XYZ file of C-alpha atoms in Angstrom:
700
model
C -19.432 -12.495 -13.911
C -16.432 -14.130 -12.449
C -13.826 -15.905 -13.579
C -11.054 -16.929 -11.560
C -11.353 -19.072 -8.408
C -9.747 -17.983 -5.178
C -7.165 -20.757 -5.385
C -5.630 -19.259 -8.380
C -5.453 -15.382 -8.033
C -5.649 -14.452 -4.500
C -2.441 -16.801 -4.521
C -0.693 -14.878 -7.556
C -1.948 -11.511 -6.099
C -1.451 -11.736 -2.441
C 0.716 -14.834 -1.213
C -0.220 -15.796 2.189
C 1.715 -15.377 5.408
C 2.420 -17.472 7.959
C 0.623 -16.193 11.343
C 4.021 -16.105 13.127
C 4.901 -13.102 11.644
C 2.241 -10.594 10.918
C 3.884 -8.099 8.492
C 1.291 -6.578 6.528
C 2.276 -3.267 7.368
C 1.448 0.033 5.662
C 3.572 3.363 4.603
C 2.069 7.099 5.690
C 3.579 10.226 4.319
C 2.590 13.704 5.458
C 3.204 17.141 3.552
C 2.895 20.326 5.044
C 0.473 22.937 2.947
C 3.719 25.306 2.449
C 5.455 22.119 0.878
C 2.978 21.790 -1.965
C 2.136 23.506 -5.426
C -0.933 23.912 -4.766
C -1.005 25.028 -1.037
C -2.981 21.747 0.390
C -1.651 19.677 3.017
C -1.272 16.268 2.178
C -1.357 12.657 3.603
C -1.131 9.365 2.078
C -1.850 5.680 3.464
C -1.137 2.704 1.519
C -3.054 -0.194 3.121
C -0.692 -2.694 2.553
C -2.694 -6.401 3.494
C -2.885 -9.659 2.275
C -6.132 -10.919 3.488
C -8.053 -6.973 4.081
C -11.653 -6.303 2.847
C -10.517 -3.883 0.294
C -13.860 -2.014 -0.041
C -14.476 1.652 0.225
C -17.432 3.488 1.774
C -18.969 7.132 2.249
C -20.577 7.365 5.650
C -23.091 10.278 5.816
C -23.276 13.151 8.043
C -26.096 12.153 10.328
C -27.817 13.866 13.471
C -28.354 11.695 16.391
C -30.604 11.746 19.655
C -28.698 12.639 22.787
C -27.986 11.549 25.154
C -27.505 8.133 23.362
C -24.446 5.489 22.824
C -22.278 5.316 20.031
C -21.284 1.178 19.047
C -17.712 0.433 19.073
C -17.051 -2.585 16.932
C -14.307 -5.260 16.942
C -11.333 -4.759 14.982
C -12.072 -6.997 11.811
C -10.066 -6.666 8.635
C -11.194 -9.303 6.410
C -14.332 -9.703 4.578
C -16.626 -8.729 5.451
C -15.097 -5.807 7.683
C -18.546 -4.934 8.904
C -21.911 -5.446 8.357
C -24.409 -2.610 9.859
C -27.039 -0.360 8.401
C -25.843 2.600 9.579
C -22.393 3.718 8.354
C -22.899 3.964 4.539
C -24.388 1.512 1.584
C -21.001 -0.360 1.575
C -21.363 -2.047 5.243
C -25.080 -3.182 4.677
C -26.144 -6.830 4.426
C -27.452 -6.106 1.014
C -24.285 -5.104 -0.508
C -22.660 -8.780 0.691
C -21.657 -11.052 -2.138
C -24.846 -13.463 -2.790
C -23.385 -16.400 -1.205
C -22.261 -14.712 1.825
C -25.535 -12.825 2.577
C -26.676 -16.150 4.883
C -23.686 -16.276 6.805
C -22.359 -12.780 7.584
C -25.944 -11.268 7.524
C -27.257 -13.400 10.417
C -28.429 -11.458 13.165
C -25.444 -13.746 15.353
C -22.377 -12.099 13.082
C -23.977 -8.581 13.267
C -24.469 -8.960 17.465
C -20.906 -10.451 17.897
C -19.318 -7.396 16.102
C -20.362 -5.146 18.943
C -17.822 -4.916 21.729
C -19.218 -1.754 23.665
C -19.999 1.712 23.434
C -19.010 5.232 24.045
C -21.125 8.459 24.058
C -22.825 9.673 21.030
C -22.636 13.247 20.038
C -25.760 15.139 18.392
C -23.837 15.661 14.914
C -21.139 13.620 13.178
C -19.519 14.628 9.724
C -19.755 12.439 6.730
C -16.425 10.448 5.928
C -14.876 7.875 3.593
C -13.691 4.863 5.486
C -12.337 1.332 4.682
C -10.600 -0.600 7.784
C -9.733 2.734 9.009
C -11.018 6.113 8.683
C -9.549 8.366 5.666
C -11.205 11.715 4.992
C -13.587 13.598 6.369
C -16.181 15.994 4.857
C -14.141 18.830 7.151
C -11.134 18.107 5.291
C -9.482 16.101 7.962
C -7.587 13.321 6.900
C -5.757 10.342 8.332
C -2.947 8.036 7.307
C -1.535 5.115 9.157
C 1.422 2.745 9.561
C 1.593 0.075 12.109
C 4.388 0.316 14.131
C 6.633 -2.080 16.185
C 6.167 -1.243 19.799
C 7.735 -2.924 22.833
C 3.931 -2.990 24.716
C 0.809 -4.688 23.407
C 1.312 -8.274 23.913
C -1.407 -8.104 27.175
C -3.909 -5.747 25.775
C -6.397 -8.282 24.599
C -9.405 -7.077 22.967
C -12.841 -7.482 24.953
C -15.180 -10.003 23.602
C -18.360 -8.340 24.300
C -19.684 -5.419 25.779
C -19.522 -6.316 29.418
C -16.346 -8.291 29.136
C -13.019 -7.182 30.413
C -10.249 -5.585 28.573
C -9.362 -2.550 26.402
C -12.324 -1.323 24.256
C -10.784 0.497 21.061
C -8.341 -0.100 18.673
C -7.010 2.598 15.954
C -9.813 1.603 13.234
C -12.337 2.676 15.983
C -10.479 5.922 17.319
C -9.813 7.327 13.971
C -13.719 6.713 13.038
C -15.004 8.373 16.113
C -12.346 11.496 15.586
C -13.423 11.938 11.858
C -16.935 11.910 12.702
C -16.139 14.764 15.660
C -13.519 16.560 14.334
C -12.984 19.780 11.942
C -9.502 20.354 12.362
C -6.242 17.714 12.874
C -5.593 19.008 16.218
C -8.901 17.992 17.557
C -8.423 14.643 15.968
C -4.952 14.125 17.650
C -6.691 14.909 21.374
C -9.657 13.109 20.574
C -7.583 9.871 19.375
C -5.568 10.062 22.608
C -7.973 10.594 24.806
C -10.123 7.746 23.519
C -7.243 5.131 23.857
C -6.186 6.227 27.413
C -9.430 6.307 28.791
C -11.140 3.126 27.260
C -8.165 1.184 26.717
C -6.028 0.444 23.364
C -5.175 -2.606 21.618
C -3.096 -3.327 18.786
C -4.302 -5.133 15.595
C -2.368 -8.104 16.640
C -2.059 -9.324 20.414
C 1.521 -10.261 19.636
C 4.259 -7.939 20.783
C 5.885 -6.408 18.153
C 3.350 -4.910 16.639
C 0.666 -3.257 18.240
C 2.035 0.681 18.248
C 0.908 2.852 15.418
C 2.036 6.006 13.082
C -0.919 8.236 12.090
C -0.205 11.302 9.768
C -3.296 13.597 10.396
C -4.086 16.969 8.294
C -6.373 19.369 7.766
C -5.815 22.465 5.528
C -3.607 24.352 7.582
C -1.342 21.432 9.315
C -0.024 17.944 9.457
C 0.707 16.329 12.341
C 2.630 12.868 13.261
C 1.113 10.807 16.232
C 2.363 7.500 18.131
C 0.111 5.512 19.765
C 0.614 2.264 21.529
C -0.984 0.263 24.535
C 0.612 1.073 27.883
C 2.442 -1.540 30.119
C -1.071 -2.798 31.967
C -2.761 -3.587 28.854
C -5.721 -1.291 29.667
C -4.894 2.155 28.943
C -2.218 3.765 26.417
C 0.745 6.106 25.759
C 0.640 8.468 22.788
C 2.724 11.576 21.511
C 2.266 13.660 18.292
C 4.519 16.451 16.736
C 3.130 19.118 14.339
C 5.362 19.070 11.504
C 6.542 22.521 9.957
C 4.658 24.515 7.558
C 7.365 23.743 4.458
C 8.270 19.835 5.328
C 7.645 16.220 4.430
C 7.648 13.243 7.426
C 6.783 9.660 6.826
C 6.422 6.645 8.785
C 7.089 3.095 7.800
C 6.241 0.565 10.474
C 8.316 2.054 13.252
C 8.338 5.334 15.441
C 10.061 8.122 14.333
C 9.201 10.814 17.151
C 12.420 10.968 19.217
C 12.646 13.655 22.161
C 9.515 14.646 23.891
C 9.470 17.923 25.112
C 7.044 19.222 27.481
C 7.784 22.595 26.796
C 7.421 22.242 22.977
C 3.986 23.828 21.978
C 4.162 21.857 18.784
C 3.935 18.595 20.843
C 0.954 16.464 22.414
C 1.126 13.858 24.676
C -0.328 11.627 27.114
C -0.068 12.506 30.928
C 1.392 9.266 31.789
C 4.020 8.662 29.207
C 7.305 9.532 31.738
C 5.398 7.258 34.140
C 4.944 4.192 31.869
C 8.396 4.719 30.745
C 9.837 4.614 34.355
C 7.616 1.884 35.620
C 8.092 -0.478 32.540
C 12.295 -0.322 32.940
C 12.391 0.969 29.492
C 12.898 4.735 29.921
C 15.913 6.089 27.482
C 16.699 10.013 28.334
C 19.404 12.137 26.947
C 19.896 10.195 23.408
C 21.795 11.701 20.540
C 18.474 11.848 18.986
C 17.063 13.550 22.458
C 19.460 15.449 24.129
C 18.203 16.117 27.760
C 14.506 14.528 26.868
C 12.687 11.274 27.004
C 13.745 9.439 23.821
C 10.124 8.551 22.616
C 10.978 5.993 19.596
C 13.940 4.271 21.513
C 11.996 3.647 24.974
C 8.749 2.096 23.270
C 9.978 0.449 20.363
C 11.097 -3.313 20.842
C 14.723 -4.648 20.362
C 15.462 -5.735 17.082
C 14.322 -9.012 15.847
C 11.707 -8.897 18.623
C 8.945 -11.530 18.199
C 6.083 -10.414 15.837
C 7.720 -8.185 13.035
C 10.596 -7.752 10.948
C 12.500 -4.932 12.500
C 15.022 -4.222 9.805
C 16.481 -1.082 7.943
C 15.497 -3.079 4.810
C 11.878 -3.144 5.898
C 11.226 -0.087 7.542
C 13.728 2.840 7.612
C 14.801 2.398 4.028
C 11.165 3.800 2.566
C 11.398 6.704 4.569
C 14.923 7.431 3.502
C 13.286 7.264 -0.126
C 10.636 9.373 0.640
C 13.244 12.299 1.967
C 16.083 11.671 -0.350
C 13.525 12.032 -3.496
C 12.047 15.581 -2.064
C 15.177 16.785 -0.411
C 18.080 15.095 -2.479
C 20.570 17.708 -1.644
C 20.664 16.838 2.251
C 22.799 13.689 1.300
C 20.934 11.308 3.436
C 22.679 8.192 3.532
C 21.027 4.446 4.208
C 21.427 3.204 7.679
C 21.718 0.247 9.249
C 19.768 1.247 12.164
C 16.205 0.384 11.651
C 14.971 3.318 13.908
C 16.855 5.376 11.210
C 18.842 7.727 14.036
C 20.641 9.680 10.812
C 16.952 10.619 9.704
C 15.121 13.572 10.833
C 11.481 13.619 12.017
C 10.616 15.872 9.016
C 12.977 17.743 6.504
C 11.892 20.553 4.088
C 11.421 20.205 0.720
C 13.447 21.440 -1.916
C 10.820 21.922 -4.493
C 7.056 22.575 -4.184
C 5.878 18.792 -4.118
C 2.749 18.049 -6.668
C 0.241 14.951 -5.925
C 1.789 13.598 -8.611
C 5.034 13.682 -6.885
C 3.329 11.503 -4.055
C 1.577 9.292 -6.391
C 5.160 8.157 -8.036
C 6.476 7.874 -4.474
C 3.334 5.511 -3.591
C 4.463 3.807 -6.755
C 8.012 3.594 -5.894
C 10.132 0.445 -6.217
C 13.640 2.494 -5.742
C 14.193 3.053 -9.084
C 17.565 4.570 -9.882
C 18.953 4.221 -6.493
C 21.535 1.612 -5.395
C 18.414 -0.398 -4.500
C 16.552 -0.367 -7.653
C 14.207 -3.138 -7.515
C 14.240 -3.812 -11.461
C 17.900 -4.632 -11.329
C 19.787 -7.310 -9.711
C 19.085 -11.509 -9.734
C 15.727 -11.585 -7.947
C 14.301 -8.778 -10.721
C 14.506 -11.992 -12.971
C 15.270 -11.556 -16.722
C 12.580 -8.710 -17.326
C 13.342 -6.704 -14.606
C 9.945 -7.396 -12.599
C 9.939 -4.961 -9.019
C 7.912 -7.402 -7.140
C 9.168 -9.559 -4.290
C 6.884 -11.873 -3.080
C 6.626 -12.001 1.130
C 9.013 -14.847 2.623
C 6.913 -18.217 3.064
C 7.798 -21.655 3.473
C 5.938 -22.815 0.061
C 2.269 -24.540 -0.406
C -0.077 -24.066 1.814
C 0.447 -26.439 5.107
C 4.182 -25.930 4.676
C 5.992 -24.801 7.894
C 9.113 -23.373 9.162
C 11.394 -25.006 11.959
C 14.960 -25.415 12.709
C 15.101 -27.909 9.540
C 14.980 -26.860 6.314
C 13.589 -30.235 4.889
C 10.503 -29.508 6.462
C 9.302 -27.373 3.778
C 9.338 -27.299 0.245
C 11.440 -23.899 0.089
C 14.075 -25.460 2.299
C 13.737 -22.250 4.872
C 13.920 -22.260 8.537
C 12.198 -19.991 10.667
C 15.433 -18.065 11.033
C 16.067 -17.815 7.325
C 12.614 -15.931 7.171
C 12.958 -13.525 9.675
C 16.617 -12.617 8.903
C 16.717 -12.622 5.210
C 15.142 -9.306 3.300
C 14.651 -7.635 0.288
C 14.476 -4.060 0.274
C 11.041 -3.132 0.912
C 9.349 -0.595 -1.697
C 6.449 1.723 -0.958
C 4.918 0.337 -3.784
C 4.003 -3.549 -3.197
C 1.711 -5.927 -4.644
C -0.431 -7.113 -1.811
C -2.098 -3.165 -1.035
C -5.620 -3.405 -0.539
C -6.121 0.251 -1.082
C -3.957 3.772 -1.233
C -4.835 7.371 -1.415
C -3.514 10.811 -1.410
C -6.167 13.091 0.427
C -5.160 16.683 -0.521
C -6.811 19.437 2.286
C -6.971 22.675 0.286
C -7.144 26.049 1.705
C -9.159 29.236 0.907
C -11.684 27.171 -0.900
C -15.348 26.514 0.144
C -15.625 23.477 2.543
C -17.652 21.322 -0.393
C -14.816 21.559 -2.508
C -11.672 21.862 -0.603
C -10.959 18.195 0.242
C -10.286 15.651 -2.483
C -9.122 12.076 -1.877
C -6.873 10.691 -4.583
C -7.924 6.895 -4.779
C -7.175 3.693 -5.869
C -6.977 -0.114 -4.987
C -4.477 -2.922 -5.393
C -0.753 -2.452 -6.132
C 0.105 1.295 -6.532
C 1.588 0.669 -9.840
C -1.049 -1.154 -11.426
C -4.001 0.832 -11.009
C -4.950 4.466 -11.629
C -6.179 7.294 -9.228
C -9.977 8.684 -9.729
C -10.182 12.173 -7.602
C -12.937 11.608 -4.844
C -14.202 15.041 -3.306
C -14.762 14.907 0.382
C -18.199 16.075 -0.034
C -19.612 13.511 -2.024
C -22.834 11.528 -1.263
C -21.736 8.173 -2.639
C -18.542 6.651 -3.531
C -18.346 4.379 -7.290
C -19.672 0.999 -6.912
C -16.770 -0.506 -8.542
C -14.681 0.395 -5.303
C -17.496 -0.914 -2.986
C -17.803 -4.514 -4.427
C -15.765 -7.359 -4.512
C -13.778 -9.641 -2.038
C -10.912 -11.901 -2.119
C -13.012 -14.815 -2.314
C -13.004 -14.850 -5.979
C -12.713 -12.736 -9.072
C -15.430 -10.137 -9.807
C -15.641 -7.751 -12.844
C -17.468 -5.347 -10.877
C -14.506 -4.595 -8.666
C -11.562 -2.356 -9.528
C -9.198 -4.213 -7.488
C -9.595 -7.420 -9.404
C -9.201 -5.092 -12.745
C -6.178 -3.607 -11.233
C -4.743 -6.895 -9.696
C -5.070 -8.673 -12.958
C -3.305 -5.992 -15.093
C -0.560 -5.910 -12.140
C -0.384 -9.899 -12.273
C 0.061 -10.033 -16.174
C 2.706 -6.990 -15.933
C 5.084 -8.956 -13.808
C 5.515 -11.435 -16.880
C 7.544 -9.341 -18.683
C 7.709 -6.157 -16.559
C 10.303 -3.965 -18.748
C 8.224 -4.334 -21.950
C 4.785 -4.448 -20.517
C 4.540 -2.038 -17.482
C 5.411 1.255 -19.813
C 2.463 0.624 -21.520
C 0.294 0.393 -18.039
C 2.409 3.920 -16.930
C 1.036 5.615 -19.912
C -2.461 4.718 -19.260
C -2.310 5.974 -15.773
C -0.583 9.181 -17.180
C -2.932 9.747 -19.532
C -6.032 9.240 -17.440
C -4.877 11.130 -14.206
C -3.602 14.014 -16.835
C -7.140 14.300 -18.014
C -8.379 14.307 -14.494
C -6.310 17.153 -13.231
C -7.058 19.049 -15.919
C -10.919 18.562 -15.727
C -10.675 19.311 -12.043
C -9.860 22.921 -12.680
C -13.014 23.367 -14.374
C -15.175 21.404 -11.803
C -13.669 23.348 -9.431
C -14.821 26.436 -10.453
C -18.369 25.620 -11.102
C -18.454 23.691 -8.145
C -17.085 27.242 -6.267
C -19.803 28.955 -8.422
C -22.836 27.137 -7.335
C -21.584 27.329 -3.487
C -21.433 31.216 -3.661
C -24.842 31.444 -5.249
C -26.033 29.599 -2.174
C -26.667 26.191 -3.983
C -24.326 24.053 -1.863
C -26.749 21.055 -2.637
C -26.446 21.275 -6.314
C -22.256 21.803 -5.819
C -22.191 18.106 -4.072
C -24.401 16.670 -6.760
C -21.778 18.118 -9.558
C -18.960 16.695 -7.168
C -20.253 13.422 -6.846
C -21.059 12.704 -10.419
C -17.533 14.122 -11.716
C -16.141 11.522 -8.905
C -18.145 8.770 -9.651
C -17.465 9.175 -13.906
C -13.758 9.040 -13.302
C -13.902 5.824 -10.946
C -16.012 4.294 -14.117
C -13.786 5.902 -16.750
C -11.068 4.068 -14.927
C -12.828 0.535 -14.265
C -14.056 0.640 -18.060
C -10.315 1.401 -19.254
C -8.445 -1.215 -17.240
C -10.964 -3.707 -18.695
C -9.924 -2.433 -22.363
C -6.228 -2.373 -20.924
C -5.994 -5.877 -19.945
C -7.282 -7.145 -23.164
C -4.779 -4.776 -25.002
C -1.772 -6.278 -23.108
C -3.079 -10.001 -23.509
C -2.996 -9.489 -27.282
C -0.117 -7.214 -27.407
C 2.392 -9.416 -25.299
C 2.440 -12.952 -24.959
C 4.035 -16.144 -24.800
C 7.821 -13.985 -25.441
C 6.613 -12.103 -28.430
C 5.674 -8.207 -28.605
C 2.678 -8.134 -31.280
C 2.951 -5.010 -33.912
C 1.131 -4.384 -36.906
C 2.366 -1.868 -39.408
C 0.166 -0.930 -42.343
C -2.373 -4.010 -41.526
C 0.846 -6.147 -41.708
C 0.994 -8.282 -38.351
C 4.652 -8.950 -36.948
C 5.419 -10.615 -33.918
C 8.811 -9.561 -32.470
C 10.627 -12.176 -30.014
C 11.467 -10.452 -26.872
C 13.485 -13.239 -25.338
C 15.852 -13.392 -22.485
C 19.186 -11.326 -21.793
C 22.578 -13.050 -22.212
C 23.508 -12.686 -18.817
C 19.993 -14.591 -17.806
C 21.025 -17.480 -20.576
C 24.525 -17.799 -19.481
C 23.225 -18.543 -15.778
C 20.531 -20.976 -17.042
C 22.594 -23.076 -18.948
C 21.386 -21.876 -22.642
C 24.853 -22.153 -24.094
C 26.510 -25.179 -21.721
C 23.647 -27.584 -22.831
C 23.871 -27.494 -26.800
C 25.240 -30.723 -28.126
C 28.928 -30.968 -28.963
C 29.809 -27.346 -27.605
C 30.695 -28.769 -24.368
C 31.719 -25.306 -22.728
C 30.449 -22.053 -24.333
C 33.474 -19.594 -23.873
C 32.573 -16.358 -21.992
C 33.411 -12.932 -22.947
C 37.051 -12.124 -22.090
C 36.978 -15.558 -20.305
C 38.939 -18.736 -21.739
C 36.097 -21.056 -21.076
C 35.781 -23.602 -18.547
C 38.418 -25.709 -17.248
C 36.491 -28.537 -15.494
C 32.683 -29.336 -14.631
C 33.175 -28.832 -11.389
C 33.948 -24.798 -11.331
C 31.122 -24.237 -14.612
C 29.006 -22.958 -11.999
C 31.226 -20.783 -10.099
C 32.449 -19.260 -13.010
C 29.293 -18.480 -14.822
C 28.120 -16.862 -11.484
C 31.320 -14.608 -11.000
C 30.887 -13.640 -14.529
C 26.995 -12.959 -14.338
C 27.799 -10.718 -10.833
C 29.794 -8.526 -13.210
C 27.298 -8.015 -15.633
C 23.979 -7.427 -13.433
C 25.799 -5.868 -10.467
C 25.003 -2.173 -11.656
C 22.640 -3.309 -14.477
C 25.808 -2.734 -16.936
C 25.708 -3.714 -20.284
C 27.119 -6.781 -21.468
C 28.156 -8.171 -24.847
C 25.686 -8.093 -27.703
C 23.735 -5.042 -26.161
C 21.539 -6.396 -23.669
C 21.209 -4.838 -20.678
C 21.305 -7.068 -17.289
C 18.785 -6.223 -14.982
C 19.502 -9.515 -13.059
C 17.588 -12.195 -11.122
C 18.348 -14.683 -8.021
C 15.362 -16.322 -7.302
C 14.456 -17.334 -11.037
C 12.538 -20.502 -9.808
C 10.029 -18.232 -8.280
C 9.790 -16.423 -11.075
C 9.420 -18.887 -13.424
C 6.435 -20.837 -11.556
C 4.797 -17.471 -10.901
C 4.926 -16.721 -14.830
C 3.414 -19.904 -15.606
C 0.669 -19.490 -13.059
C -0.132 -16.165 -14.282
C -0.260 -17.103 -17.963
C -2.599 -20.252 -16.960
C -5.184 -17.524 -14.818
C -5.284 -15.567 -17.422
C -5.735 -17.613 -20.337
C -8.746 -18.778 -18.114
C -10.285 -15.140 -17.968
C -9.417 -14.850 -21.587
C -11.599 -18.153 -22.763
C -14.174 -16.594 -24.684
C -12.988 -12.887 -24.700
C -10.527 -12.855 -27.238
C -11.525 -9.618 -29.277
C -9.031 -6.763 -28.716
C -10.420 -3.467 -28.155
C -8.600 -0.343 -29.522
C -8.950 3.052 -28.747
C -4.856 3.597 -27.551
C -2.378 6.243 -28.717
C 0.912 5.472 -30.211
C 3.570 4.792 -27.278
C 6.640 2.873 -27.093
C 8.150 0.727 -24.959
C 11.546 0.220 -23.286
C 13.289 -0.566 -26.196
C 11.554 2.407 -28.245
C 9.663 -0.080 -30.299
C 6.196 1.400 -31.421
C 3.543 -0.904 -29.044
C 0.344 -0.054 -30.792
C -1.978 -3.111 -31.772
């Protein structure tokens, strides 16, 4: 049953961006097996996109007749990502939403997806895939982050099998690599070979966003790989570097490999890399980060503020800085004003063994406790929300020009490109995200686990999906951005995430407690499931082991889906209309959480009182004239919220500029959730006692 129209929840959950800036950019982290507590390689991918098909599928292993051809499909991120019969149940016509079966299931749509072929191989591995390949049943995994590139504007993808132009994009090469490779090195070399041989194009043909950073892992090693179209638009350049066993690496929409050393056995690269650098006139040698060598990042990255992407430290480098400072804090890495991160290495040795939970926390991170803590400051609003909407010009149809009067937000094109909030790893427009773990010393059927979720990482919970499982939980394979669906976990997470924005510092602790409860339970259960599955494999009962692992993984997904439905009902009854509702020994009590004092001062709560013309602020003698009221208040409030300091009366000041955005968004969310709860008013129990941010018992 569906409750919300596209025009309501899609607008709230994933605010649309103008096509002027393609900044649906992801983050990827790679952790070497020697750096982890379980001795497993790990890679992550937060697929951050405002209009992507968020569904997941498991493409089964297959045997093919050879010689034959493997079809290559056009890059397409919107729903439906693909409609074919041979790549798992999710992409089949029968899985389309009913209203789209005639349109997207038509012969013409199916045929128009096809742009060419590559030779097929006799056997292909099974793999998880969404927009990109994620992890195969040989426990090779790939994480992705679109990167700024100086090249690619002329790499226009072909329109048909017989048309001119490059054939493959990162989706195509990652899928083919995981179909055929049982090691990370094989996957790197195959993706590079496909890109150079068949021609490579980026997700957008606009200059500035055609590059890619990929973390590639198997149980024994992790690689960082970069690709870009070459200067002709008909081939590619690429480089890859193996990460030390006990190191972590990260990429966030900017190349991070610097010196290309042909004598380094831990480096792989395309043969044309120096030729293209020289021919294009962009070659940069002997830099501080690449003494005596070609500097890949500096050579092939565009200049700052080139068209197509926001290249700022706040957008790219800060996320890498955050990963390194969390996992290697004593290194003392400082934030930089260089968007390529000249002061940050490709990788860093971790200072304590990294757990899966540590990487989940990074995916959910909003710089909490740092100088950029997104729960602090004016933009966090009165309740400390870390969510920052993408820049835009207001209602649909509004445009940006050089005149701020041309749109309701009063923003020029220059404003939009040159302002910035810190860009966190965990943001609201995430389609899906995962932590793939490739564990050594276990049977192949048991070794690989992809901890998977959808939507904003802080709003949902991770389910352990074994790489050998036969099918994915149906709630991960259903739904679209067109409208809300009870069948889709994406929408369950999205609704909880949007509701939490109303009063984050009160509501989110409840969400976090539910995440921890479920995930801790899965980790404990996984140990027993591993033991049972290993025993079955050792007894020669591999099919039974795979069935056991499939049932466990599907059960975890179903549990999360059901619990998030209950959680939404719980939150709505617990926190609404400015109250925290408490039941103590069958007695109901509503407690106002209201607004912090600094926010009341800024919003004229005191100065608007009749016959109380000017409120006297602490340690200030009041305001002399009406003309300087705002400047005086602003100065005082800045003192209170700058570092989250306490103000008189015991309130903490999380801050908040952009209040109109917060208030309008809150009203919209309330309206949407109110619509959902028409006819669904019963509160469900089953929650343990936890405390909100103020230590108050928040049981219903």
